Structure formats: structure tokens, C-alpha cells
mmCIF file of C-alpha atoms in Angstrom:
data_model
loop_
_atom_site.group_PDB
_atom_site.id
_atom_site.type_symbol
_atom_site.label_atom_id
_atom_site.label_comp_id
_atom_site.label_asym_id
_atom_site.label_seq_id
_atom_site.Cartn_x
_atom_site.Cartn_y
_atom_site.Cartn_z
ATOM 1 C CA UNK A 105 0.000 0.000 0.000
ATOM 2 C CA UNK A 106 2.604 2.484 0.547
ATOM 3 C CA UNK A 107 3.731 1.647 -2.953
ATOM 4 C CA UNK A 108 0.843 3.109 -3.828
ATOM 5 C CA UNK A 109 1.250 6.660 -5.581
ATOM 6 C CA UNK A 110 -1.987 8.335 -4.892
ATOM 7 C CA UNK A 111 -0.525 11.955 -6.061
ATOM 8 C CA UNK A 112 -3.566 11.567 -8.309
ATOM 9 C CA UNK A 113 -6.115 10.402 -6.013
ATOM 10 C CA UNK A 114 -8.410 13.789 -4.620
ATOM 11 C CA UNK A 115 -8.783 12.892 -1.206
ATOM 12 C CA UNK A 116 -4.998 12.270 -0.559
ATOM 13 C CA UNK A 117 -4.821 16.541 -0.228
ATOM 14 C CA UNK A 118 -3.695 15.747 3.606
ATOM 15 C CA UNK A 119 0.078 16.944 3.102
ATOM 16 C CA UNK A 120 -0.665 18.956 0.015
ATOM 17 C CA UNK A 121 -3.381 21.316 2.341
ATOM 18 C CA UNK A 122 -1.145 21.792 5.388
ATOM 19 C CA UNK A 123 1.752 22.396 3.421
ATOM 20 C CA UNK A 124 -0.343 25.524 2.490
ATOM 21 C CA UNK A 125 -1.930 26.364 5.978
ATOM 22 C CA UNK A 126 1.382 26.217 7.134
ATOM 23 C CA UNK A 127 2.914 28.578 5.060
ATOM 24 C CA UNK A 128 1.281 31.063 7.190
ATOM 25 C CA UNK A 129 1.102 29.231 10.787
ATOM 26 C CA UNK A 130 4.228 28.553 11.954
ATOM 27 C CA UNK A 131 2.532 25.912 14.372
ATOM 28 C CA UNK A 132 1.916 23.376 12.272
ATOM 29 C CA UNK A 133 4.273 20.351 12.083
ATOM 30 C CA UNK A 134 3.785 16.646 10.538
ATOM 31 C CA UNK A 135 4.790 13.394 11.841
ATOM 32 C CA UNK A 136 4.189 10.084 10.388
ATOM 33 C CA UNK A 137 5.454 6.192 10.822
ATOM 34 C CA UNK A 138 6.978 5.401 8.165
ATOM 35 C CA UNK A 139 3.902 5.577 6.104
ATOM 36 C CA UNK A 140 4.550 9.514 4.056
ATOM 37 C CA UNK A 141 3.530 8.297 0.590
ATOM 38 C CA UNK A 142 0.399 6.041 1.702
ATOM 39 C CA UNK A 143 -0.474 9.434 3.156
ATOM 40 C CA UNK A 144 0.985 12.015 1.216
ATOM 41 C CA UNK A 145 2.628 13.651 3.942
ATOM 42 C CA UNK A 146 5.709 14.168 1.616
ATOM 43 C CA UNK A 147 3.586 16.604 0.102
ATOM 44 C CA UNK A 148 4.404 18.463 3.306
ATOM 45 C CA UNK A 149 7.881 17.488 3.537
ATOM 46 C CA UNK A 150 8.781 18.854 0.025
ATOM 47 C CA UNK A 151 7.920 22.405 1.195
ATOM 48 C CA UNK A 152 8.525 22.209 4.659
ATOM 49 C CA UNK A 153 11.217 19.837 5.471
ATOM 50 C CA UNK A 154 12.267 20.975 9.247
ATOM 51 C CA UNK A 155 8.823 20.364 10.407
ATOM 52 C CA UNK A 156 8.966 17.436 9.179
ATOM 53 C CA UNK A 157 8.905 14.453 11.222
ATOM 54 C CA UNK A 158 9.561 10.460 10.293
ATOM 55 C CA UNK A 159 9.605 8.203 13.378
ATOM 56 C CA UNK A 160 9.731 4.972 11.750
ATOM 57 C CA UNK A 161 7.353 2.089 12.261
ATOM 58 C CA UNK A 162 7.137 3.647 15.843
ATOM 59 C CA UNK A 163 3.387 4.615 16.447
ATOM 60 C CA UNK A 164 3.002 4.717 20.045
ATOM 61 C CA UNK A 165 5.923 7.141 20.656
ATOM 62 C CA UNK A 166 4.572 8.959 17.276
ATOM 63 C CA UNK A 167 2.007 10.255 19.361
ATOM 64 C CA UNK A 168 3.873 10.987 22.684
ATOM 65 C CA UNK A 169 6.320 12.854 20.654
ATOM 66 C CA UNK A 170 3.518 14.995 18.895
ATOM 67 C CA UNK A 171 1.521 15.253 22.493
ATOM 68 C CA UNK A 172 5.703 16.683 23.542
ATOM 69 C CA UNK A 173 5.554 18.661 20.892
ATOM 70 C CA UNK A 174 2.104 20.307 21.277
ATOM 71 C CA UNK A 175 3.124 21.369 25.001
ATOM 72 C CA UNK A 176 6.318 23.220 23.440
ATOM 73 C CA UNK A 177 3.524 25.120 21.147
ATOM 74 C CA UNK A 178 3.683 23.895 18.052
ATOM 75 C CA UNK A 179 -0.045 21.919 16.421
ATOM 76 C CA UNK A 180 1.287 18.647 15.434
ATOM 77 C CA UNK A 181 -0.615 16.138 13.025
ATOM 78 C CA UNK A 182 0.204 12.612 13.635
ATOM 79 C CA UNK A 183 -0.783 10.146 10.595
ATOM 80 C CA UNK A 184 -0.550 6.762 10.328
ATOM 81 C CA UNK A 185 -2.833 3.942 8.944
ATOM 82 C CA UNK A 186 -6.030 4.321 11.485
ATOM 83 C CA UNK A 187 -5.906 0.705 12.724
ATOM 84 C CA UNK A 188 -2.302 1.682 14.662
ATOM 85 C CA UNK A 189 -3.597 5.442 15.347
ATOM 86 C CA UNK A 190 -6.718 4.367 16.814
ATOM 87 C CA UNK A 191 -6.400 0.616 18.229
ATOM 88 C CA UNK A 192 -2.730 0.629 18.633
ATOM 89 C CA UNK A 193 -2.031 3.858 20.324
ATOM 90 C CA UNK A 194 -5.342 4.388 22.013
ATOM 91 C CA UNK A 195 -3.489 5.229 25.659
ATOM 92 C CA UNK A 196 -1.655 7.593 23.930
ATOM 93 C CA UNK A 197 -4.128 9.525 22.604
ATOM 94 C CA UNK A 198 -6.256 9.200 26.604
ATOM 95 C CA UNK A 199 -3.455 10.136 28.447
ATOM 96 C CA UNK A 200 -0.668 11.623 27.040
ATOM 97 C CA UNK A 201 -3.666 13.965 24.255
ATOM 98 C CA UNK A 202 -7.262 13.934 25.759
ATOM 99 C CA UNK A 203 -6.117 14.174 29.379
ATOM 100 C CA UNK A 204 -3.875 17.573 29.493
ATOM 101 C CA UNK A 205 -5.665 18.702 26.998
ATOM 102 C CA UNK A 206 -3.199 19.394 24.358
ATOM 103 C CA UNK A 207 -3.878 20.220 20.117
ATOM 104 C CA UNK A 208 -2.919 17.160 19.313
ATOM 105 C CA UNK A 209 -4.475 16.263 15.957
ATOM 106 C CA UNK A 210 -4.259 12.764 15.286
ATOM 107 C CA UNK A 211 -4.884 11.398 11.763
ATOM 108 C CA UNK A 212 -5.852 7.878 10.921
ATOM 109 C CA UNK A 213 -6.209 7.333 7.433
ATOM 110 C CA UNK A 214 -7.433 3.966 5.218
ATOM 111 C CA UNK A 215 -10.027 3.606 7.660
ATOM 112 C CA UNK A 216 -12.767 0.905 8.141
ATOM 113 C CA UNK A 217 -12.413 -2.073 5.611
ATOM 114 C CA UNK A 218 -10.533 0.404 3.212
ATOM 115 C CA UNK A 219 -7.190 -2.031 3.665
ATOM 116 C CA UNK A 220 -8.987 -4.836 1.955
ATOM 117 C CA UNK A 221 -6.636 -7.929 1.505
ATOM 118 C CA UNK A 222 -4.474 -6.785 4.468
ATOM 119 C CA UNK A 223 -6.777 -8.398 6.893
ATOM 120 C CA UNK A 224 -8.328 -7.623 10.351
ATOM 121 C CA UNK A 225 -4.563 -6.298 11.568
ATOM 122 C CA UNK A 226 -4.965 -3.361 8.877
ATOM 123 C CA UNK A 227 -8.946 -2.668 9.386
ATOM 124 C CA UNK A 228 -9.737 -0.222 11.935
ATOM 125 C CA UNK A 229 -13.716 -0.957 12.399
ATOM 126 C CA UNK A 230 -13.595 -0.086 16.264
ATOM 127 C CA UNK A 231 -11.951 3.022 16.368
ATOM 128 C CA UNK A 232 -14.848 4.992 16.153
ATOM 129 C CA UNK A 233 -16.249 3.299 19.529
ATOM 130 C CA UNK A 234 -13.247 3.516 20.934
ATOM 131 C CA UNK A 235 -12.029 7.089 20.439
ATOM 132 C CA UNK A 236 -15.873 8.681 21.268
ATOM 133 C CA UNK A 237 -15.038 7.589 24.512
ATOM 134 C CA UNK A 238 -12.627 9.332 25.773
ATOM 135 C CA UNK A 239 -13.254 12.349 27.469
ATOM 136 C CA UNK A 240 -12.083 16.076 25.969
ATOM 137 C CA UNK A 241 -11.129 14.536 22.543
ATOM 138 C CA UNK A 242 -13.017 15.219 19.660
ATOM 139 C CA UNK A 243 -13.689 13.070 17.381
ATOM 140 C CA UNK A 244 -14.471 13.902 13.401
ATOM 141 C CA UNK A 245 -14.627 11.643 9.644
ATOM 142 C CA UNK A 246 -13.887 13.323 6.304
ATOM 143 C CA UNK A 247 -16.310 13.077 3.711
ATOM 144 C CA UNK A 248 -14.409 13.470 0.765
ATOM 145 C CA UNK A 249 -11.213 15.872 -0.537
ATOM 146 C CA UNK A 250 -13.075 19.325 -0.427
ATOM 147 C CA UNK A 251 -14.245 18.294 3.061
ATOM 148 C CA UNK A 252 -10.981 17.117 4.167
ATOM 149 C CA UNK A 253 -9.386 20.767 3.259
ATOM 150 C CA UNK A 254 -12.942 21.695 5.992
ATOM 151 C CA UNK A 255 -11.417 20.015 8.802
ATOM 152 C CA UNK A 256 -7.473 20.698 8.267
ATOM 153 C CA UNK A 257 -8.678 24.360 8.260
ATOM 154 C CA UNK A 258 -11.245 24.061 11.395
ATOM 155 C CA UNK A 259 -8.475 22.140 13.533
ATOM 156 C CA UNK A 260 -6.114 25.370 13.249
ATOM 157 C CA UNK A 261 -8.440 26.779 15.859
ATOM 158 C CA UNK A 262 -9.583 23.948 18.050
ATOM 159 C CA UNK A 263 -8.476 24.091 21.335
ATOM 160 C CA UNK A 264 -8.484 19.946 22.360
ATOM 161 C CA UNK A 265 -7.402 17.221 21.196
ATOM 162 C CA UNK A 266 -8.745 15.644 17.691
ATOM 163 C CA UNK A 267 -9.285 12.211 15.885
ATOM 164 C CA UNK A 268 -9.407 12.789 12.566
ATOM 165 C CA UNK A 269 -10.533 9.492 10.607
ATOM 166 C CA UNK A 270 -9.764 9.642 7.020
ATOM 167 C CA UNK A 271 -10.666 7.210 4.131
ATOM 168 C CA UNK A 272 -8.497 4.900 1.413
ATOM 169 C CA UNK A 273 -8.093 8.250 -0.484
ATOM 170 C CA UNK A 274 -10.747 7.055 -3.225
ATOM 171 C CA UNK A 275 -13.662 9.366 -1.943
ATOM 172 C CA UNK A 276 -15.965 10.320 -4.427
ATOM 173 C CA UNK A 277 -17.165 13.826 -4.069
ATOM 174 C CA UNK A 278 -19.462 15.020 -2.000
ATOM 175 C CA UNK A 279 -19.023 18.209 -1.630
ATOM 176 C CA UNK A 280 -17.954 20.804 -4.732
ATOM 177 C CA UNK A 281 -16.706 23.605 -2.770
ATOM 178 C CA UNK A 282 -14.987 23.300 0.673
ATOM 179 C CA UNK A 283 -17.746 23.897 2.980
ATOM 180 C CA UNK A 284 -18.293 25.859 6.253
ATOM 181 C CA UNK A 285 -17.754 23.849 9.366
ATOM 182 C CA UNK A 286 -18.490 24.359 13.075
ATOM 183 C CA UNK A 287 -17.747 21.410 15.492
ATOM 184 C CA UNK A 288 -20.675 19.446 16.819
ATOM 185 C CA UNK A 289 -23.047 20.624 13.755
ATOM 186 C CA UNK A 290 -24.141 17.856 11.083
ATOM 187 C CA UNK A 291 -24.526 19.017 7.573
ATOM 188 C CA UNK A 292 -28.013 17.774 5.842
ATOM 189 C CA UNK A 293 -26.947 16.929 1.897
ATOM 190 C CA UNK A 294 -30.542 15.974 1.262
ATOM 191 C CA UNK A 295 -33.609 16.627 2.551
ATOM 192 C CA UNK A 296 -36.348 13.973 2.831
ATOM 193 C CA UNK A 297 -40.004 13.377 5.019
ATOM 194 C CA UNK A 298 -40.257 9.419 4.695
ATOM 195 C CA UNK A 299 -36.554 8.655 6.440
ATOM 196 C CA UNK A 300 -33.274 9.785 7.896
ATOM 197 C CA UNK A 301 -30.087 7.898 6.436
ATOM 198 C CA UNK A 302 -27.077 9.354 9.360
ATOM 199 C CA UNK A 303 -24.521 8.266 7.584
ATOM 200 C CA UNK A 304 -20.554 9.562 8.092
ATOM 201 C CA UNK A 305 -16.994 9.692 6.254
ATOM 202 C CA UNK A 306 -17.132 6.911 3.543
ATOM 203 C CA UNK A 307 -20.738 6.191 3.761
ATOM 204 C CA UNK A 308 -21.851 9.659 2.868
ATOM 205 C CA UNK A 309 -21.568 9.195 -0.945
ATOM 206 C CA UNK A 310 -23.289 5.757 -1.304
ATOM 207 C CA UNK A 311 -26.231 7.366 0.884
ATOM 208 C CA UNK A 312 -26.656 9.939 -0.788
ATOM 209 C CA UNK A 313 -26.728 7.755 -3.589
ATOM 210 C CA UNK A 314 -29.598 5.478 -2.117
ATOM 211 C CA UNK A 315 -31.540 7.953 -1.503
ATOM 212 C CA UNK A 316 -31.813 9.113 -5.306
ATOM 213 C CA UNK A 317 -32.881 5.459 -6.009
ATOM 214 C CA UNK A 318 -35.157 5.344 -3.031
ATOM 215 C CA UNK A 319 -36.438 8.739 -4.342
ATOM 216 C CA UNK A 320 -37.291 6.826 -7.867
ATOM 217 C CA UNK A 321 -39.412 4.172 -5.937
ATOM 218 C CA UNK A 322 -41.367 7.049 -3.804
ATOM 219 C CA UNK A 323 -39.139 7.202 -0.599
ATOM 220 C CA UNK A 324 -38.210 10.457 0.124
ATOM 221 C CA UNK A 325 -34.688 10.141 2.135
ATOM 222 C CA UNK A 326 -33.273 12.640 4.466
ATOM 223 C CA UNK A 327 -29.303 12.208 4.537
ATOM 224 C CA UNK A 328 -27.449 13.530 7.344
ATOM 225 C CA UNK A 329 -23.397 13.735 6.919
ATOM 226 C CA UNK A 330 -22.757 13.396 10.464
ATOM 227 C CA UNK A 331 -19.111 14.063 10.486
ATOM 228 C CA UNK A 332 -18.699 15.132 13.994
ATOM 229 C CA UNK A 333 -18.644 11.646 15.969
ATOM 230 C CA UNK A 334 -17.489 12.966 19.541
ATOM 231 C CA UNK A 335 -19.418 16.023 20.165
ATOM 232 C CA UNK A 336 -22.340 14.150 18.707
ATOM 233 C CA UNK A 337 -25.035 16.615 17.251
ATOM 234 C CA UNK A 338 -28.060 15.920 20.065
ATOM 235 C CA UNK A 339 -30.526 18.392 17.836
ATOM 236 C CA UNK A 340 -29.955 17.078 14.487
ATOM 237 C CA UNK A 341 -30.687 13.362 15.663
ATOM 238 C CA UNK A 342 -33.737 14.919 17.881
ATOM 239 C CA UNK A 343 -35.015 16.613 14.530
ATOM 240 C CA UNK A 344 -34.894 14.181 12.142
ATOM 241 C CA UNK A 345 -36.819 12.084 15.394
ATOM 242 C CA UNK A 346 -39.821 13.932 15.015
ATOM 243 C CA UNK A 347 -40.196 14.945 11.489
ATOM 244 C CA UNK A 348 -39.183 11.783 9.381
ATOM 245 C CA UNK A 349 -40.807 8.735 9.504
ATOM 246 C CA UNK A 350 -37.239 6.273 10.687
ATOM 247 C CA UNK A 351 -33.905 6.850 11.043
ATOM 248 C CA UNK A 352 -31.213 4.482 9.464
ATOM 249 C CA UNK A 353 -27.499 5.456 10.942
ATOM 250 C CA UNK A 354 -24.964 4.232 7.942
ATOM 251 C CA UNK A 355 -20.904 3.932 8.789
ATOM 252 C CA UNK A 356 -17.831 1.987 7.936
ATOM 253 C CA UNK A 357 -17.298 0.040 10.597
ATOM 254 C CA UNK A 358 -18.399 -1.965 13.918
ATOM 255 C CA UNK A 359 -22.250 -1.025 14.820
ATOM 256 C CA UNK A 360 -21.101 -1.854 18.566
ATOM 257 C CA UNK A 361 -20.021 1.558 20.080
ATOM 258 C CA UNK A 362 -20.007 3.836 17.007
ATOM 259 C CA UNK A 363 -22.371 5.730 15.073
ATOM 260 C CA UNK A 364 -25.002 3.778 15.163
ATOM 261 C CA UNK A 365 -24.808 3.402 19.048
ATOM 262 C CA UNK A 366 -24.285 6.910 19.620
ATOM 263 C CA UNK A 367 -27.425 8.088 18.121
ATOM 264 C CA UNK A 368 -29.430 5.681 19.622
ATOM 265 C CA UNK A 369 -28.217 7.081 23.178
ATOM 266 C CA UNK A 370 -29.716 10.152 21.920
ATOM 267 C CA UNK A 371 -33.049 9.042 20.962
ATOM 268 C CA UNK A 372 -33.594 6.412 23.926
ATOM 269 C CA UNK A 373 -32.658 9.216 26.303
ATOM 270 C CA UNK A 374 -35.379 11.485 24.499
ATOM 271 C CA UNK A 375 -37.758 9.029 24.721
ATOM 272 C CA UNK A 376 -37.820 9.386 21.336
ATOM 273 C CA UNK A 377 -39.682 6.803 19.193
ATOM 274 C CA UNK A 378 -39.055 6.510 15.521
ATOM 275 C CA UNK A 379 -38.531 3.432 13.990
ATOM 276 C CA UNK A 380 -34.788 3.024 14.069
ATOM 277 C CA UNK A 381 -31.855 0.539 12.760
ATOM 278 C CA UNK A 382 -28.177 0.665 13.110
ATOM 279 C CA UNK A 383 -26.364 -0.518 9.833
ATOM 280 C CA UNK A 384 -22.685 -0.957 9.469
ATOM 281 C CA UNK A 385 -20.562 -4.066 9.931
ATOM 282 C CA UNK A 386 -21.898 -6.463 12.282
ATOM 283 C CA UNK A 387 -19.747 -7.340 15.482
ATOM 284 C CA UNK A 388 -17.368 -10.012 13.784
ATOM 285 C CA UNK A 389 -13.935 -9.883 11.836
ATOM 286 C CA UNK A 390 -14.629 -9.385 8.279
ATOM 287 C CA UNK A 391 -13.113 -11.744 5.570
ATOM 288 C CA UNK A 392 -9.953 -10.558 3.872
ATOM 289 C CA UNK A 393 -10.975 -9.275 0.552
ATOM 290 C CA UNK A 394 -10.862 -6.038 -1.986
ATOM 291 C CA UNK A 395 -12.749 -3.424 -0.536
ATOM 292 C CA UNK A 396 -15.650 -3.055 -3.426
ATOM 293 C CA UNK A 397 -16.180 -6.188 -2.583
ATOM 294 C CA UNK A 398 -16.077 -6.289 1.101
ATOM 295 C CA UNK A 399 -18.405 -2.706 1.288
ATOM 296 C CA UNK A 400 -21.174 -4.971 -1.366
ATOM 297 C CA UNK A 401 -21.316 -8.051 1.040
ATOM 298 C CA UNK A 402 -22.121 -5.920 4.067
ATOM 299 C CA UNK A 403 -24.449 -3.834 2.154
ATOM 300 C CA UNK A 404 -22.461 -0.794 2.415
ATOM 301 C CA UNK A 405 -22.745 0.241 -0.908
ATOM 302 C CA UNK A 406 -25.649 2.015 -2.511
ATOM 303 C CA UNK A 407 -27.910 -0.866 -3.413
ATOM 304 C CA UNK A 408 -26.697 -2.855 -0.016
ATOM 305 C CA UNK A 409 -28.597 0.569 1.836
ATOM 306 C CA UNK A 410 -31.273 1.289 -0.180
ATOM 307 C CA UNK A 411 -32.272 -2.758 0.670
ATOM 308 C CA UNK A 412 -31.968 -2.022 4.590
ATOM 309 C CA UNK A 413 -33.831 1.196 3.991
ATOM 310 C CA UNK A 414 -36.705 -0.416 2.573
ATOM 311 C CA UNK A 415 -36.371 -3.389 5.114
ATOM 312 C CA UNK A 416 -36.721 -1.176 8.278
ATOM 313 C CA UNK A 417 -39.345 0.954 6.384
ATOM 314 C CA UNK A 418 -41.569 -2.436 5.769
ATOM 315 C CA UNK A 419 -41.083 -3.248 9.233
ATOM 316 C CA UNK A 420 -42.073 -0.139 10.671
ATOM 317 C CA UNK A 421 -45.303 -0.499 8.637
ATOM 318 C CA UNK A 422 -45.935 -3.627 9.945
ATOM 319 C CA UNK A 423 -45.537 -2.964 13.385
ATOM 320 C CA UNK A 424 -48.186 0.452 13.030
ATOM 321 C CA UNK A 425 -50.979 -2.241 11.616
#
């Protein structure tokens, strides 16, 4: 994979954007294990080579080092494939990040099932359960390249500690103009009366996508692009709660602790009741396998949701008779 040129690929921008931002904030440093072309943070270290940082296949100090360097006053970004960011280095990010509260921004890209044949090792499908949990980090999912360029510019002037989960680089567009962003706020792509698809990161696109063919069958789909995780947005859940019919939450990844999990906490705690399904991958290693085809057999694509859409519609039919 890190073989892999992706200079062409549109959502690889990572090193390309801060090598711009930090023409004119002196802050900014990158660090990265061993992994600069997989995530084109020698796009950064081309212009800026002194704050540039390579520590070798070395994760878990990666991210004391940055956490070091963040108390000395720079804003480091620490990348690295998001199975070792998230999973690997997860009491780094607690204690050495979330707890003193320092601008660390750490960046874990080819998230989900996005490392196909590399197997379970390489797919991070917890991390979004996992890093919601900590307290004082924040925890956000790019949506595509334009939205990427959103949340390198937002975390300039975020005070805590940030999980930025990235995709395989291969994100179709969502978004044609780099869009205002305010932590804790969802963005509605479409709007819809008969259901809510929450979907974030990867699963944006195919949603959005679903709900133009639901649209052709008569299902008018709401989509949500939920990319702020960990400060979860209570009122947008709450909303789509009382004026859509069912709410299907979409993601790349475990349904146990993410997404999915999060906004049901909202809506039980509401006493909210809308029919309601979590969809993502279910709690069990997935096969080894290309990531088309891994994203089709758990129905993550955009037929795979429009048939879960219409199966919790049904069912919520059948339960009002």
C-alpha cells in the first residue's frame, strides 16, 4: 500500500493542504510512521522539510512525541494507517492527548475495511467506539477531498485534542466547494419526510446515492453527513426524530459503540420513538478481501442501503398495523 502513488487520487490533499496552511502558521508540524507516501505527507515534507517528522514504524511514541511537541507550542498532526492510530495507540491519545488537553491532531487514514486484503490487523472498524469515549477529545470523519481541506482548516483553531478518521483516499465527491464547518453541527446533503439515512466519512456518498434510487421508488430520504462523531449533534438526531418517519445510521465500521450506538443514546434518552436501525458491519472480523467487494457483502454500498432502507421501512409499517 505504501507503494501506492496516490498523487492523483483527490482525497490524498492531507500533506498537500497543510503544506499551504502552514505557510502562514508557523505551528503546524507533521509526523508520520513510516507511512509519508500512503499518506501524502511528503507533500508536506517537500515544502517544509524541518517540520517534518519520520519516526519509523514507531506509532506509540509517534504520538507521545507529537503530544511533547504540542506542550512546546507547536499543532502537530500525527498520521498513520487508522488501525495503529486508533487501536494501537489508544493510551496515547487518553493520556498523554485527551487528558492535558493538548492540540494534538491525530490522523488515521485507510479507515474501516478500506485495507482490503491486508486483513483484520490493517482494518480499523472499532476506532470509532473507541475514540468517542474518551473524554475532551473530539472526534471527526472526512467526507471526501473538499471536506478534508474543511477540517485541516477548522483544527487550526480547536483548542483539544482531535481524531481525525480519514478514508483509502478514493472518496468520491461530495461536496464541490470546501464547505463551512463548526464542530458538533451535522450538515443535511438531502432533505427527505419518509426517512433519515445518518450516515458519516465513507458512507456519505453511497447514501446519498440510495436515496436518489429510493427517491425513484417514492421514498423520500433525508441524509445527514454526520461528520462530527465525539461532540455528537443531540438536535440534528432529535429533529430528524420527530419529522421523518425512521432513522437508518450508515458507517464503515463496527455497529457496537459507534455511530449507530451513539445516536441511539440520543433518541432512547429522548424518549424518542421513531422506527430506528443501526447498519454498518456487524460485530465479527470481516473476511480478507478487496474493498468493493467487502463494502457490497455488508451492504455498504448504494444498493446494499437502499435494501436495509426499505427493510426497516416495511417493518415499521408492519408494526403500526
Amino acid at each position: 500500500m505504501d507503494g501506492t502513488d496516490t498523487r492523483a487520487i483527490p482525497a490524498f490533499v492531507f500533506g498537500e493542504e497543510l503544506a499551504d496552511l502552514a505557510e502562514h502558521d508557523p505551528r503546524i508540524v507533521v509526523l508520520t510512521a513510516d507511512l509519508g507516501r500512503s499518506n501524502r505527507a511528503l507533500d508536506f515534507a517537500a515544502r517544509h522539510p524541518g517540520r517534518f517528522v519520520n519516526v519509523g514504524i514507531a506509532e506509540k511514541n509517534m504520538v507521545t512525541i507529537a503530544a511533547g511537541m504540542a506542550s512546546c507550542g507547536h499543532l502537530p498532526f500525527a498520521a498513520t494507517f487508522g488501525s495503529f492510530a486508533a487501536l494501537l495507540c489508544a493510551e496515547q491519545i487518553r493520556t498523554d492527548c485527551a487528558y492535558p488537553d493538548l492540540p494534538v491532531r491525530i490522523v488515521g487514514h485507510h479507515s474501516g475495511m478500506s485495507m482490503g486484503f491486508y486483513g483484520t490487523s490493517h482494518h480499523s472498524l472499532e476506532d470509532l467506539g473507541m475514540m468517542r469515549t474518551i473524554a475532551d477529545l473530539t472526534v471527526v470523519c472526512a467526507t471526501d477531498a473538499n471536506h478534508l481541506r474543511a477540517l485541516l482548516r477548522l483544527s487550526l483553531h480547536h483548542p483539544h485534542a482531535m481524531y481525525l478518521r480519514l478514508g483509502r483516499g478514493r472518496d468520491p465527491e461530495v461536496y464541490d466547494t470546501v464547505p463551512d464547518l463548526c464542530v458538533g453541527q451535522a450538515r443535511t446533503v438531502r432533505d427527505g419526510s419518509n426517512l433519515t439515512i445518518i450516515a458519516t466519512g465513507s458512507e456519505v456518498h453511497p447514501a446519498l446515492r440510495a436515496a436518489e434510487i429510493l427517491a425513484e421508488r417514492g421514498i423520500s430520504a433525508r441524509v445527514v453527513d454526520m461528520w462530527t462523531i465525539s461532540p455528537l449533534d443531540r438536535d440534528a438526531v432529535l429533529d430528524a426524530a420527530n419529522t421523518t418517519g425512521a432513522i437508518l445510521t450508515v458507517e464503515e465500521g463496527n455497529v457496537t459503540g459507534g455511530l449507530g450506538t451513539a445516536v441511539a443514546e440520543v433518541l432512547f434518552e429522548a424518549g424518542a420513538r421513531v422506527p430506528f436501525r443501526r447498519h454498518g458491519v456487524p460485530d465479527e472480523h470481516v473476511p480478507v478481501g478487496p474493498p468493493a467487494g467487502l463494502y457490497a457483502h455488508y451492504r455498504l454500498d448504494a444498493p446494499g442501503i437502499v435494501a436495509v432502507a426499505e427493510e426497516l421501512l416495511t417493518t415499521s409499517e408492519g408494526d403500526a398495523t
